[in-house]
PDB file of C-alpha atoms in Angstrom:
ATOM      1  CA  UNK A  18     -52.048 -11.038 -39.916  1.00  0.00           C
ATOM      2  CA  UNK A  19     -52.425 -11.779 -43.694  1.00  0.00           C
ATOM      3  CA  UNK A  20     -54.275  -9.587 -45.900  1.00  0.00           C
ATOM      4  CA  UNK A  21     -56.470 -10.996 -48.634  1.00  0.00           C
ATOM      5  CA  UNK A  22     -56.015  -9.465 -51.979  1.00  0.00           C
ATOM      6  CA  UNK A  23     -57.543 -10.161 -55.338  1.00  0.00           C
ATOM      7  CA  UNK A  24     -56.085 -13.198 -57.190  1.00  0.00           C
ATOM      8  CA  UNK A  25     -55.425 -10.813 -60.232  1.00  0.00           C
ATOM      9  CA  UNK A  26     -52.801  -8.843 -58.002  1.00  0.00           C
ATOM     10  CA  UNK A  27     -51.042 -12.050 -57.391  1.00  0.00           C
ATOM     11  CA  UNK A  28     -50.570 -12.743 -61.132  1.00  0.00           C
ATOM     12  CA  UNK A  29     -48.615  -9.344 -61.950  1.00  0.00           C
ATOM     13  CA  UNK A  30     -44.833 -10.131 -61.404  1.00  0.00           C
ATOM     14  CA  UNK A  31     -43.565  -7.324 -59.549  1.00  0.00           C
ATOM     15  CA  UNK A  32     -46.894  -6.792 -57.439  1.00  0.00           C
ATOM     16  CA  UNK A  33     -46.871 -10.629 -56.639  1.00  0.00           C
ATOM     17  CA  UNK A  34     -43.607 -10.403 -55.235  1.00  0.00           C
ATOM     18  CA  UNK A  35     -44.297  -7.080 -53.145  1.00  0.00           C
ATOM     19  CA  UNK A  36     -47.507  -8.857 -51.997  1.00  0.00           C
ATOM     20  CA  UNK A  37     -45.815 -12.153 -51.148  1.00  0.00           C
ATOM     21  CA  UNK A  38     -43.125 -10.303 -49.168  1.00  0.00           C
ATOM     22  CA  UNK A  39     -45.795  -8.757 -46.831  1.00  0.00           C
ATOM     23  CA  UNK A  40     -47.688 -12.007 -46.337  1.00  0.00           C
ATOM     24  CA  UNK A  41     -50.887 -11.392 -48.609  1.00  0.00           C
ATOM     25  CA  UNK A  42     -52.925 -14.309 -49.467  1.00  0.00           C
ATOM     26  CA  UNK A  43     -55.286 -14.704 -52.489  1.00  0.00           C
ATOM     27  CA  UNK A  44     -58.951 -13.696 -51.567  1.00  0.00           C
ATOM     28  CA  UNK A  45     -60.146 -17.023 -53.042  1.00  0.00           C
ATOM     29  CA  UNK A  46     -62.006 -19.093 -50.558  1.00  0.00           C
ATOM     30  CA  UNK A  47     -59.496 -22.097 -50.746  1.00  0.00           C
ATOM     31  CA  UNK A  48     -56.400 -19.919 -49.990  1.00  0.00           C
ATOM     32  CA  UNK A  49     -57.985 -18.110 -47.143  1.00  0.00           C
ATOM     33  CA  UNK A  50     -59.280 -21.528 -45.850  1.00  0.00           C
ATOM     34  CA  UNK A  51     -55.736 -22.773 -46.086  1.00  0.00           C
ATOM     35  CA  UNK A  52     -54.391 -19.823 -44.168  1.00  0.00           C
ATOM     36  CA  UNK A  53     -57.047 -20.023 -41.512  1.00  0.00           C
ATOM     37  CA  UNK A  54     -56.243 -23.902 -41.234  1.00  0.00           C
ATOM     38  CA  UNK A  55     -52.638 -22.977 -40.698  1.00  0.00           C
ATOM     39  CA  UNK A  56     -53.577 -20.700 -37.673  1.00  0.00           C
ATOM     40  CA  UNK A  57     -52.992 -17.271 -39.545  1.00  0.00           C
ATOM     41  CA  UNK A  58     -55.453 -14.485 -39.116  1.00  0.00           C
ATOM     42  CA  UNK A  59     -56.634 -13.102 -42.321  1.00  0.00           C
ATOM     43  CA  UNK A  60     -57.705  -9.602 -42.855  1.00  0.00           C
ATOM     44  CA  UNK A  61     -60.592  -9.289 -45.350  1.00  0.00           C
ATOM     45  CA  UNK A  62     -62.316  -6.512 -47.208  1.00  0.00           C
ATOM     46  CA  UNK A  63     -65.816  -8.266 -47.876  1.00  0.00           C
ATOM     47  CA  UNK A  64     -67.083  -5.654 -50.381  1.00  0.00           C
ATOM     48  CA  UNK A  65     -64.200  -6.355 -52.700  1.00  0.00           C
ATOM     49  CA  UNK A  66     -64.665  -5.204 -56.405  1.00  0.00           C
ATOM     50  CA  UNK A  67     -68.153  -4.056 -56.190  1.00  0.00           C
ATOM     51  CA  UNK A  68     -67.176  -1.674 -53.279  1.00  0.00           C
ATOM     52  CA  UNK A  69     -64.192  -0.325 -54.906  1.00  0.00           C
ATOM     53  CA  UNK A  70     -66.085   0.620 -58.268  1.00  0.00           C
ATOM     54  CA  UNK A  71     -69.115   2.231 -56.303  1.00  0.00           C
ATOM     55  CA  UNK A  72     -66.992   4.333 -54.097  1.00  0.00           C
ATOM     56  CA  UNK A  73     -68.515   7.989 -54.000  1.00  0.00           C
ATOM     57  CA  UNK A  74     -66.965  11.292 -52.361  1.00  0.00           C
ATOM     58  CA  UNK A  75     -70.073  12.137 -50.298  1.00  0.00           C
ATOM     59  CA  UNK A  76     -71.167   8.671 -48.733  1.00  0.00           C
ATOM     60  CA  UNK A  77     -69.704   5.790 -47.263  1.00  0.00           C
ATOM     61  CA  UNK A  78     -70.740   2.694 -49.012  1.00  0.00           C
ATOM     62  CA  UNK A  79     -70.100  -1.012 -47.674  1.00  0.00           C
ATOM     63  CA  UNK A  80     -71.060  -3.821 -49.856  1.00  0.00           C
ATOM     64  CA  UNK A  81     -71.849  -6.338 -46.941  1.00  0.00           C
ATOM     65  CA  UNK A  82     -75.429  -7.501 -46.892  1.00  0.00           C
ATOM     66  CA  UNK A  83     -75.094 -10.207 -49.367  1.00  0.00           C
ATOM     67  CA  UNK A  84     -71.429 -11.188 -48.525  1.00  0.00           C
ATOM     68  CA  UNK A  85     -71.759 -14.220 -46.038  1.00  0.00           C
ATOM     69  CA  UNK A  86     -69.014 -16.495 -47.274  1.00  0.00           C
ATOM     70  CA  UNK A  87     -66.420 -15.198 -44.924  1.00  0.00           C
ATOM     71  CA  UNK A  88     -69.037 -15.772 -41.894  1.00  0.00           C
ATOM     72  CA  UNK A  89     -69.385 -19.486 -43.084  1.00  0.00           C
ATOM     73  CA  UNK A  90     -65.481 -19.912 -43.073  1.00  0.00           C
ATOM     74  CA  UNK A  91     -65.303 -18.384 -39.789  1.00  0.00           C
ATOM     75  CA  UNK A  92     -67.892 -20.728 -38.297  1.00  0.00           C
ATOM     76  CA  UNK A  93     -66.224 -23.823 -39.904  1.00  0.00           C
ATOM     77  CA  UNK A  94     -62.849 -22.882 -38.397  1.00  0.00           C
ATOM     78  CA  UNK A  95     -64.349 -21.561 -35.362  1.00  0.00           C
ATOM     79  CA  UNK A  96     -62.599 -18.299 -35.661  1.00  0.00           C
ATOM     80  CA  UNK A  97     -63.800 -14.914 -34.229  1.00  0.00           C
ATOM     81  CA  UNK A  98     -64.648 -12.021 -36.586  1.00  0.00           C
ATOM     82  CA  UNK A  99     -63.355  -8.771 -35.642  1.00  0.00           C
ATOM     83  CA  UNK A 100     -65.312  -5.949 -37.131  1.00  0.00           C
ATOM     84  CA  UNK A 101     -63.198  -2.924 -38.219  1.00  0.00           C
ATOM     85  CA  UNK A 102     -64.085   0.357 -40.044  1.00  0.00           C
ATOM     86  CA  UNK A 103     -61.429   2.659 -41.226  1.00  0.00           C
ATOM     87  CA  UNK A 104     -62.619   6.209 -41.444  1.00  0.00           C
ATOM     88  CA  UNK A 105     -61.001   8.382 -44.170  1.00  0.00           C
ATOM     89  CA  UNK A 106     -59.823   5.422 -46.366  1.00  0.00           C
ATOM     90  CA  UNK A 107     -62.525   6.023 -48.958  1.00  0.00           C
ATOM     91  CA  UNK A 108     -61.270   9.615 -49.663  1.00  0.00           C
ATOM     92  CA  UNK A 109     -57.683   9.334 -49.575  1.00  0.00           C
ATOM     93  CA  UNK A 110     -58.019   8.656 -53.273  1.00  0.00           C
ATOM     94  CA  UNK A 111     -60.591   9.869 -55.611  1.00  0.00           C
ATOM     95  CA  UNK A 112     -61.814   8.020 -58.702  1.00  0.00           C
ATOM     96  CA  UNK A 113     -63.063   9.195 -61.961  1.00  0.00           C
ATOM     97  CA  UNK A 114     -66.795   8.215 -62.599  1.00  0.00           C
ATOM     98  CA  UNK A 115     -67.159   5.234 -64.839  1.00  0.00           C
ATOM     99  CA  UNK A 116     -70.236   3.663 -66.617  1.00  0.00           C
ATOM    100  CA  UNK A 117     -71.910   1.134 -64.765  1.00  0.00           C
ATOM    101  CA  UNK A 118     -70.925  -1.701 -66.841  1.00  0.00           C
ATOM    102  CA  UNK A 119     -67.507  -1.161 -65.691  1.00  0.00           C
ATOM    103  CA  UNK A 120     -68.324  -3.191 -62.363  1.00  0.00           C
ATOM    104  CA  UNK A 121     -69.673  -6.113 -64.588  1.00  0.00           C
ATOM    105  CA  UNK A 122     -66.307  -6.088 -66.418  1.00  0.00           C
ATOM    106  CA  UNK A 123     -64.289  -5.878 -63.245  1.00  0.00           C
ATOM    107  CA  UNK A 124     -66.060  -8.907 -61.851  1.00  0.00           C
ATOM    108  CA  UNK A 125     -65.600 -10.714 -64.883  1.00  0.00           C
ATOM    109  CA  UNK A 126     -62.031 -10.005 -64.982  1.00  0.00           C
ATOM    110  CA  UNK A 127     -61.625 -10.429 -61.298  1.00  0.00           C
ATOM    111  CA  UNK A 128     -59.734  -7.098 -61.084  1.00  0.00           C
ATOM    112  CA  UNK A 129     -61.084  -3.707 -60.224  1.00  0.00           C
ATOM    113  CA  UNK A 130     -60.854  -1.071 -62.979  1.00  0.00           C
ATOM    114  CA  UNK A 131     -60.774   2.120 -61.334  1.00  0.00           C
ATOM    115  CA  UNK A 132     -59.179   5.315 -62.413  1.00  0.00           C
ATOM    116  CA  UNK A 133     -57.761   6.745 -58.954  1.00  0.00           C
ATOM    117  CA  UNK A 134     -56.271   9.962 -58.175  1.00  0.00           C
ATOM    118  CA  UNK A 135     -54.720  11.568 -55.189  1.00  0.00           C
ATOM    119  CA  UNK A 136     -52.637  14.504 -54.388  1.00  0.00           C
ATOM    120  CA  UNK A 137     -51.757  16.682 -57.386  1.00  0.00           C
ATOM    121  CA  UNK A 138     -53.759  14.144 -59.595  1.00  0.00           C
ATOM    122  CA  UNK A 139     -51.105  11.425 -59.123  1.00  0.00           C
ATOM    123  CA  UNK A 140     -51.406   7.989 -57.612  1.00  0.00           C
ATOM    124  CA  UNK A 141     -50.177   9.666 -54.352  1.00  0.00           C
ATOM    125  CA  UNK A 142     -52.615   9.506 -51.354  1.00  0.00           C
ATOM    126  CA  UNK A 143     -54.005  12.627 -50.070  1.00  0.00           C
ATOM    127  CA  UNK A 144     -52.690  13.410 -46.476  1.00  0.00           C
ATOM    128  CA  UNK A 145     -55.461  12.828 -44.328  1.00  0.00           C
ATOM    129  CA  UNK A 146     -55.862  11.566 -40.773  1.00  0.00           C
ATOM    130  CA  UNK A 147     -57.306   7.826 -40.602  1.00  0.00           C
ATOM    131  CA  UNK A 148     -59.137   6.396 -37.745  1.00  0.00           C
ATOM    132  CA  UNK A 149     -59.453   2.739 -37.186  1.00  0.00           C
ATOM    133  CA  UNK A 150     -62.377   1.860 -35.070  1.00  0.00           C
ATOM    134  CA  UNK A 151     -62.170  -1.755 -33.987  1.00  0.00           C
ATOM    135  CA  UNK A 152     -65.085  -3.559 -32.383  1.00  0.00           C
ATOM    136  CA  UNK A 153     -65.271  -6.479 -30.090  1.00  0.00           C
ATOM    137  CA  UNK A 154     -64.516  -9.985 -31.581  1.00  0.00           C
ATOM    138  CA  UNK A 155     -67.641 -11.692 -32.639  1.00  0.00           C
ATOM    139  CA  UNK A 156     -67.210 -15.306 -31.414  1.00  0.00           C
ATOM    140  CA  UNK A 157     -67.847 -17.813 -34.086  1.00  0.00           C
ATOM    141  CA  UNK A 158     -68.360 -21.346 -32.458  1.00  0.00           C
ATOM    142  CA  UNK A 159     -66.683 -24.210 -34.402  1.00  0.00           C
ATOM    143  CA  UNK A 160     -69.450 -25.366 -36.682  1.00  0.00           C
ATOM    144  CA  UNK A 161     -68.106 -27.955 -39.283  1.00  0.00           C
ATOM    145  CA  UNK A 162     -71.440 -27.665 -41.571  1.00  0.00           C
ATOM    146  CA  UNK A 163     -73.146 -24.297 -40.522  1.00  0.00           C
ATOM    147  CA  UNK A 164     -76.826 -23.965 -41.431  1.00  0.00           C
ATOM    148  CA  UNK A 165     -77.954 -21.055 -43.520  1.00  0.00           C
ATOM    149  CA  UNK A 166     -79.763 -19.743 -40.223  1.00  0.00           C
ATOM    150  CA  UNK A 167     -76.569 -20.040 -38.046  1.00  0.00           C
ATOM    151  CA  UNK A 168     -74.639 -17.923 -40.751  1.00  0.00           C
ATOM    152  CA  UNK A 169     -77.503 -15.453 -41.049  1.00  0.00           C
ATOM    153  CA  UNK A 170     -77.346 -14.862 -37.199  1.00  0.00           C
ATOM    154  CA  UNK A 171     -73.675 -14.236 -37.155  1.00  0.00           C
ATOM    155  CA  UNK A 172     -73.759 -12.312 -40.277  1.00  0.00           C
ATOM    156  CA  UNK A 173     -76.543  -9.759 -38.840  1.00  0.00           C
ATOM    157  CA  UNK A 174     -74.316  -9.499 -35.669  1.00  0.00           C
ATOM    158  CA  UNK A 175     -71.513  -8.347 -38.097  1.00  0.00           C
ATOM    159  CA  UNK A 176     -73.481  -5.991 -39.851  1.00  0.00           C
ATOM    160  CA  UNK A 177     -74.894  -4.578 -36.759  1.00  0.00           C
ATOM    161  CA  UNK A 178     -71.216  -4.256 -35.197  1.00  0.00           C
ATOM    162  CA  UNK A 179     -70.066  -2.317 -38.289  1.00  0.00           C
ATOM    163  CA  UNK A 180     -73.149   0.126 -38.109  1.00  0.00           C
ATOM    164  CA  UNK A 181     -72.411   0.740 -34.259  1.00  0.00           C
ATOM    165  CA  UNK A 182     -68.740   1.410 -34.938  1.00  0.00           C
ATOM    166  CA  UNK A 183     -69.585   3.866 -37.674  1.00  0.00           C
ATOM    167  CA  UNK A 184     -72.449   5.507 -35.645  1.00  0.00           C
ATOM    168  CA  UNK A 185     -70.202   5.785 -32.571  1.00  0.00           C
ATOM    169  CA  UNK A 186     -67.016   7.207 -34.059  1.00  0.00           C
ATOM    170  CA  UNK A 187     -68.533   9.387 -37.106  1.00  0.00           C
ATOM    171  CA  UNK A 188     -68.858  12.534 -34.988  1.00  0.00           C
ATOM    172  CA  UNK A 189     -65.238  11.999 -33.585  1.00  0.00           C
ATOM    173  CA  UNK A 190     -63.962  11.851 -36.981  1.00  0.00           C
ATOM    174  CA  UNK A 191     -66.065  14.930 -38.166  1.00  0.00           C
ATOM    175  CA  UNK A 192     -68.384  12.809 -40.331  1.00  0.00           C
ATOM    176  CA  UNK A 193     -71.552  13.220 -38.312  1.00  0.00           C
ATOM    177  CA  UNK A 194     -73.583  14.175 -41.389  1.00  0.00           C
ATOM    178  CA  UNK A 195     -72.010  11.587 -43.537  1.00  0.00           C
ATOM    179  CA  UNK A 196     -74.170   8.693 -44.125  1.00  0.00           C
ATOM    180  CA  UNK A 197     -73.255   4.856 -44.251  1.00  0.00           C
ATOM    181  CA  UNK A 198     -75.270   2.962 -46.958  1.00  0.00           C
ATOM    182  CA  UNK A 199     -74.984  -0.788 -46.462  1.00  0.00           C
ATOM    183  CA  UNK A 200     -75.759  -2.730 -49.532  1.00  0.00           C
TER     184      UNK A 200
END
């Protein structure tokens, strides 16, 4: 499995080498399509920068409703999409609240600008259990030129699957009252 990371992370000398050693690929469409064409599986966080800067401590927020490029790529390659929700990942680090214009700046720079903190106010994650909820694969029949309707149909299935995962496992994780906001 190759994890898709922000292109900016692959431009920083030490970070670039670390990411290369663990097999990361740029989150740019061309890089991910190349990895998929080579037979690699790619782990992608569709929310990207927007999701990072919009994280708040009392709500789970996913930026997913308008993110359809990964669905189009999966249809073009004929690769299944496996929905995953990781409970606890949004609270292992807190972040200082920043003005709303920071998201615009982050998108322009193609790198997230956040001020995270964990244990003791440091860049050390809080010691919390994580629960990985993994859904059933969503088949994407190979469609070299998928129509918007085909993309929308599969995308709706992905959104519904993520919502079902959250609803099913939130009580088990102890988040029965914590809402999931899909943007």
